[in-house]
Amino acid sequence: MKKIHASIRVTELQTVSKTIISYYKNDAKLADDAFLTQAFESLETLQAQMTDSIHNDKIESNLAELDSVRDKLLSNLGTALEGYSVLPLPELAEKAQKALAVFANYGKKIAAESFASESALLDGLLLDIQKEEIKACTKALAGVDLLIEQLQAAQNDFSQSYAEYTASSASKAVSATELRKQMLSVLNTSILPYLDAMYIAQKAVFGNFAQNVEAEIEKINSIIKARKAKAEKE
């Protein structure tokens, strides 16, 4: 039986291992095999950790997208206030200048801060710029209140996702890349060699499971091979 190709992707390995575990659990003839019981307990533990790690990575990627949204809105708000503040319309310009003075205490530069620092500063800006005195000014500036509302919504979305990310990160001890190595080791150096030996020694017991595992590995290895060939042509 061929081993799983070393260049398998994290998500591919997660899918393959899940399928192999399913084959194992659905084959009653294997339930009393002490070696496989221990090996699959290890594999299931790693797979559960991998699921958490992948989930955490997705949250982190989503955070970056949400941060970009609020950064863009922050910039748009600053630009709008700057534009209104120089209009040759004294009444509007004066109101814009008051709001801009509040904005300037924070500025567009806060977008360059860390996630946590930017969040704290942005919360401060949104609190200050929505105080009654300033809100009376921004209401007179078409589009500005809408930008503030959109920025508040974007900040709320980011804060919710960041809280989830922080909670998830606290339990993330090992990276997906490291877990991938460990899962490959359990499969390639433990389970697969054992199946090769037991297929010969007790085919009646291990034959069906071994064949299913082999077919699954051939399938993913073919995908990896095709991907590699395509990359080499490009």
Protein backbone atom coordinates (compact mmCIF):
# COMPACT_ATOMS: atom_id res chain seq x y z
CA MET A 1 0.00 0.00 0.00
CA LYS A 2 1.39 3.38 -1.01
CA LYS A 3 1.77 6.06 1.62
CA ILE A 4 -0.05 9.37 1.53
CA HIS A 5 1.95 11.91 -0.45
CA ALA A 6 3.89 14.30 1.79
CA SER A 7 2.66 17.37 -0.08
CA ILE A 8 -0.98 16.75 0.82
CA ARG A 9 -2.79 19.90 1.92
CA VAL A 10 -4.10 20.36 5.43
CA THR A 11 -7.74 20.33 4.36
CA GLU A 12 -7.19 17.31 2.10
CA LEU A 13 -5.58 15.36 4.93
CA GLN A 14 -8.44 16.30 7.22
CA THR A 15 -10.92 14.87 4.70
CA VAL A 16 -8.92 11.71 4.03
CA SER A 17 -8.37 10.97 7.71
CA LYS A 18 -12.07 11.52 8.43
CA THR A 19 -12.97 9.02 5.71
CA ILE A 20 -10.47 6.44 6.94
CA ILE A 21 -11.72 6.82 10.51
CA SER A 22 -15.26 6.27 9.23
CA TYR A 23 -14.19 3.06 7.44
CA TYR A 24 -12.54 1.86 10.65
CA LYS A 25 -15.53 2.57 12.89
CA ASN A 26 -17.97 0.92 10.48
CA ASP A 27 -15.98 -2.34 10.32
CA ALA A 28 -17.05 -4.38 13.35
CA LYS A 29 -14.32 -6.98 12.71
CA LEU A 30 -11.67 -4.45 13.75
CA ALA A 31 -13.19 -3.46 17.09
CA ASP A 32 -11.05 -5.83 19.16
CA ASP A 33 -7.71 -4.99 17.53
CA ALA A 34 -5.66 -3.31 20.27
CA PHE A 35 -3.12 -1.75 17.92
CA LEU A 36 -5.71 -0.07 15.70
CA THR A 37 -7.73 1.05 18.71
CA GLN A 38 -4.75 2.96 20.06
CA ALA A 39 -3.66 4.26 16.66
CA PHE A 40 -7.11 5.58 15.79
CA GLU A 41 -7.55 7.17 19.19
CA SER A 42 -4.40 9.16 18.42
CA LEU A 43 -5.61 9.99 14.92
CA GLU A 44 -9.03 11.14 16.15
CA THR A 45 -7.41 13.36 18.77
CA LEU A 46 -5.21 14.97 16.14
CA GLN A 47 -8.14 15.39 13.79
CA ALA A 48 -10.17 17.17 16.45
CA GLN A 49 -7.25 19.50 17.11
CA MET A 50 -6.89 20.05 13.38
CA THR A 51 -10.56 21.01 13.10
CA ASP A 52 -10.09 23.62 15.82
CA SER A 53 -6.92 24.92 14.19
CA ILE A 54 -8.52 25.24 10.75
CA HIS A 55 -11.50 27.00 12.30
CA ASN A 56 -9.19 29.42 14.07
CA ASP A 57 -7.29 30.13 10.84
CA LYS A 58 -10.58 30.90 9.08
CA ILE A 59 -11.57 33.30 11.84
CA GLU A 60 -8.19 35.03 11.54
CA SER A 61 -8.62 35.38 7.79
CA ASN A 62 -12.12 36.77 8.31
CA LEU A 63 -10.73 39.25 10.83
CA ALA A 64 -8.39 40.70 8.22
CA GLU A 65 -11.32 41.20 5.85
CA LEU A 66 -13.44 42.84 8.53
CA ASP A 67 -10.52 45.08 9.48
CA SER A 68 -10.17 46.21 5.87
CA VAL A 69 -13.85 47.16 5.82
CA ARG A 70 -13.60 49.35 8.90
CA ASP A 71 -10.30 50.87 7.71
CA LYS A 72 -11.93 51.91 4.44
CA LEU A 73 -14.92 53.43 6.22
CA LEU A 74 -12.64 55.26 8.65
CA SER A 75 -10.74 56.75 5.73
CA ASN A 76 -13.97 57.69 3.93
CA LEU A 77 -15.30 59.42 7.05
CA GLY A 78 -12.12 61.44 7.43
CA THR A 79 -12.12 62.39 3.76
CA ALA A 80 -15.77 63.45 3.88
CA LEU A 81 -15.22 65.69 6.90
CA GLU A 82 -12.10 67.18 5.32
CA GLY A 83 -14.07 67.97 2.17
CA TYR A 84 -16.95 69.59 3.99
CA SER A 85 -14.58 71.63 6.17
CA VAL A 86 -13.23 73.57 3.17
CA LEU A 87 -16.50 74.19 1.36
CA PRO A 88 -17.24 77.86 0.57
CA LEU A 89 -20.39 77.44 2.67
CA PRO A 90 -19.61 78.83 6.14
CA GLU A 91 -22.47 77.12 7.95
CA LEU A 92 -21.59 73.64 6.69
CA ALA A 93 -17.85 74.23 6.91
CA GLU A 94 -18.12 75.29 10.55
CA LYS A 95 -20.08 72.17 11.49
CA ALA A 96 -17.64 69.97 9.58
CA GLN A 97 -14.67 71.57 11.33
CA LYS A 98 -16.14 70.76 14.74
CA ALA A 99 -16.62 67.13 13.78
CA LEU A 100 -13.21 67.05 12.10
CA ALA A 101 -11.57 68.31 15.29
CA VAL A 102 -12.95 65.25 17.09
CA PHE A 103 -11.89 62.96 14.25
CA ALA A 104 -8.38 64.47 14.30
CA ASN A 105 -7.88 63.33 17.89
CA TYR A 106 -7.72 59.82 16.42
CA GLY A 107 -7.17 60.23 12.69
CA LYS A 108 -6.87 57.84 9.79
CA LYS A 109 -3.55 56.71 11.21
CA ILE A 110 -5.23 54.46 13.79
CA ALA A 111 -5.86 51.99 10.95
CA ALA A 112 -2.14 51.12 11.15
CA GLU A 113 -2.42 50.03 14.79
CA SER A 114 -2.75 46.43 15.95
CA PHE A 115 -6.22 44.91 15.91
CA ALA A 116 -6.70 45.44 19.65
CA SER A 117 -5.29 48.98 19.72
CA GLU A 118 -7.28 50.08 16.68
CA SER A 119 -10.45 48.68 18.22
CA ALA A 120 -9.94 50.64 21.44
CA LEU A 121 -9.21 53.86 19.55
CA LEU A 122 -12.08 53.37 17.16
CA ASP A 123 -14.47 52.79 20.05
CA GLY A 124 -13.28 56.10 21.48
CA LEU A 125 -13.77 57.92 18.20
CA LEU A 126 -17.26 56.53 17.69
CA LEU A 127 -18.22 57.46 21.23
CA ASP A 128 -16.93 61.02 20.88
CA ILE A 129 -18.27 61.70 17.41
CA GLN A 130 -21.76 60.52 18.36
CA LYS A 131 -22.10 62.84 21.35
CA GLU A 132 -25.07 65.17 21.06
CA GLU A 133 -23.09 68.34 20.29
CA ILE A 134 -21.13 66.71 17.46
CA LYS A 135 -24.06 64.66 16.24
CA ALA A 136 -25.98 67.91 15.70
CA CYS A 137 -23.18 68.94 13.36
CA THR A 138 -22.87 65.68 11.42
CA LYS A 139 -26.63 65.54 10.80
CA ALA A 140 -26.28 68.67 8.69
CA LEU A 141 -23.60 67.04 6.51
CA ALA A 142 -25.26 64.80 3.94
CA GLY A 143 -23.84 61.28 4.00
CA VAL A 144 -21.67 61.73 7.09
CA ASP A 145 -24.14 60.22 9.57
CA LEU A 146 -24.52 57.24 7.24
CA LEU A 147 -20.74 56.76 7.18
CA ILE A 148 -20.66 56.87 10.97
CA GLU A 149 -23.45 54.28 11.17
CA GLN A 150 -21.62 52.03 8.72
CA LEU A 151 -18.37 52.43 10.65
CA GLN A 152 -20.14 51.54 13.91
CA ALA A 153 -21.65 48.43 12.29
CA ALA A 154 -18.26 47.42 10.88
CA GLN A 155 -16.67 47.90 14.29
CA ASN A 156 -19.37 45.77 15.92
CA ASP A 157 -18.82 42.99 13.38
CA PHE A 158 -15.07 43.10 13.93
CA SER A 159 -15.40 43.09 17.73
CA GLN A 160 -17.64 40.05 17.67
CA SER A 161 -15.28 38.13 15.40
CA TYR A 162 -12.24 39.23 17.42
CA ALA A 163 -13.81 37.94 20.65
CA GLU A 164 -14.38 34.58 18.97
CA TYR A 165 -10.81 34.58 17.65
CA THR A 166 -9.36 35.37 21.07
CA ALA A 167 -11.34 32.58 22.73
CA SER A 168 -10.33 30.12 20.01
CA SER A 169 -6.66 31.14 20.13
CA ALA A 170 -6.51 30.47 23.86
CA SER A 171 -7.10 26.76 23.22
CA LYS A 172 -4.94 26.51 20.09
CA ALA A 173 -1.72 24.86 21.21
CA VAL A 174 -0.44 23.47 17.89
CA SER A 175 -0.51 24.89 14.37
CA ALA A 176 -2.32 23.16 11.52
CA THR A 177 1.03 22.61 9.79
CA GLU A 178 2.45 20.77 12.79
CA LEU A 179 -0.73 18.73 13.22
CA ARG A 180 -0.51 17.78 9.54
CA LYS A 181 2.96 16.32 10.16
CA GLN A 182 1.74 14.38 13.17
CA MET A 183 -1.31 13.00 11.34
CA LEU A 184 0.81 11.92 8.39
CA SER A 185 3.17 10.17 10.79
CA VAL A 186 0.35 8.21 12.44
CA LEU A 187 -1.05 7.17 9.08
CA ASN A 188 2.12 6.57 7.04
CA THR A 189 4.41 5.09 9.67
CA SER A 190 1.91 3.34 11.92
CA ILE A 191 -1.50 2.48 10.49
CA LEU A 192 -0.62 1.80 6.85
CA PRO A 193 2.38 -0.51 7.51
CA TYR A 194 0.26 -2.42 10.04
CA LEU A 195 -2.53 -2.86 7.49
CA ASP A 196 -0.04 -4.14 4.92
CA ALA A 197 1.13 -6.81 7.35
CA MET A 198 -2.33 -7.78 8.60
CA TYR A 199 -3.76 -7.93 5.09
CA ILE A 200 -1.38 -10.80 4.48
CA ALA A 201 -1.75 -12.40 7.91
CA GLN A 202 -5.53 -12.08 8.35
CA LYS A 203 -7.08 -11.06 5.07
CA ALA A 204 -10.55 -12.17 6.13
CA VAL A 205 -10.51 -9.67 8.97
CA PHE A 206 -8.51 -6.78 7.52
CA GLY A 207 -9.00 -7.21 3.77
CA ASN A 208 -12.05 -5.01 3.21
CA PHE A 209 -10.78 -2.19 5.41
CA ALA A 210 -7.31 -2.27 3.86
CA GLN A 211 -8.76 -2.11 0.35
CA ASN A 212 -10.98 0.84 1.21
CA VAL A 213 -8.05 2.72 2.74
CA GLU A 214 -5.85 1.96 -0.24
CA ALA A 215 -8.51 3.23 -2.67
CA GLU A 216 -8.86 6.45 -0.68
CA ILE A 217 -5.11 7.01 -0.69
CA GLU A 218 -4.83 6.31 -4.41
CA LYS A 219 -7.57 8.87 -5.03
CA ILE A 220 -5.91 11.69 -3.08
CA ASN A 221 -2.44 10.85 -4.37
CA SER A 222 -3.76 11.09 -7.93
CA ILE A 223 -5.15 14.55 -7.17
CA ILE A 224 -1.83 15.65 -5.71
CA LYS A 225 0.09 14.23 -8.67
CA ALA A 226 -2.17 16.03 -11.16
CA ARG A 227 -1.80 19.29 -9.26
CA LYS A 228 1.97 18.96 -9.22
CA ALA A 229 2.09 18.22 -12.96
CA LYS A 230 -0.06 21.27 -13.69
CA ALA A 231 2.18 23.48 -11.55
CA GLU A 232 5.30 22.25 -13.36
CA LYS A 233 3.76 23.07 -16.76
CA GLU A 234 2.93 26.58 -15.63
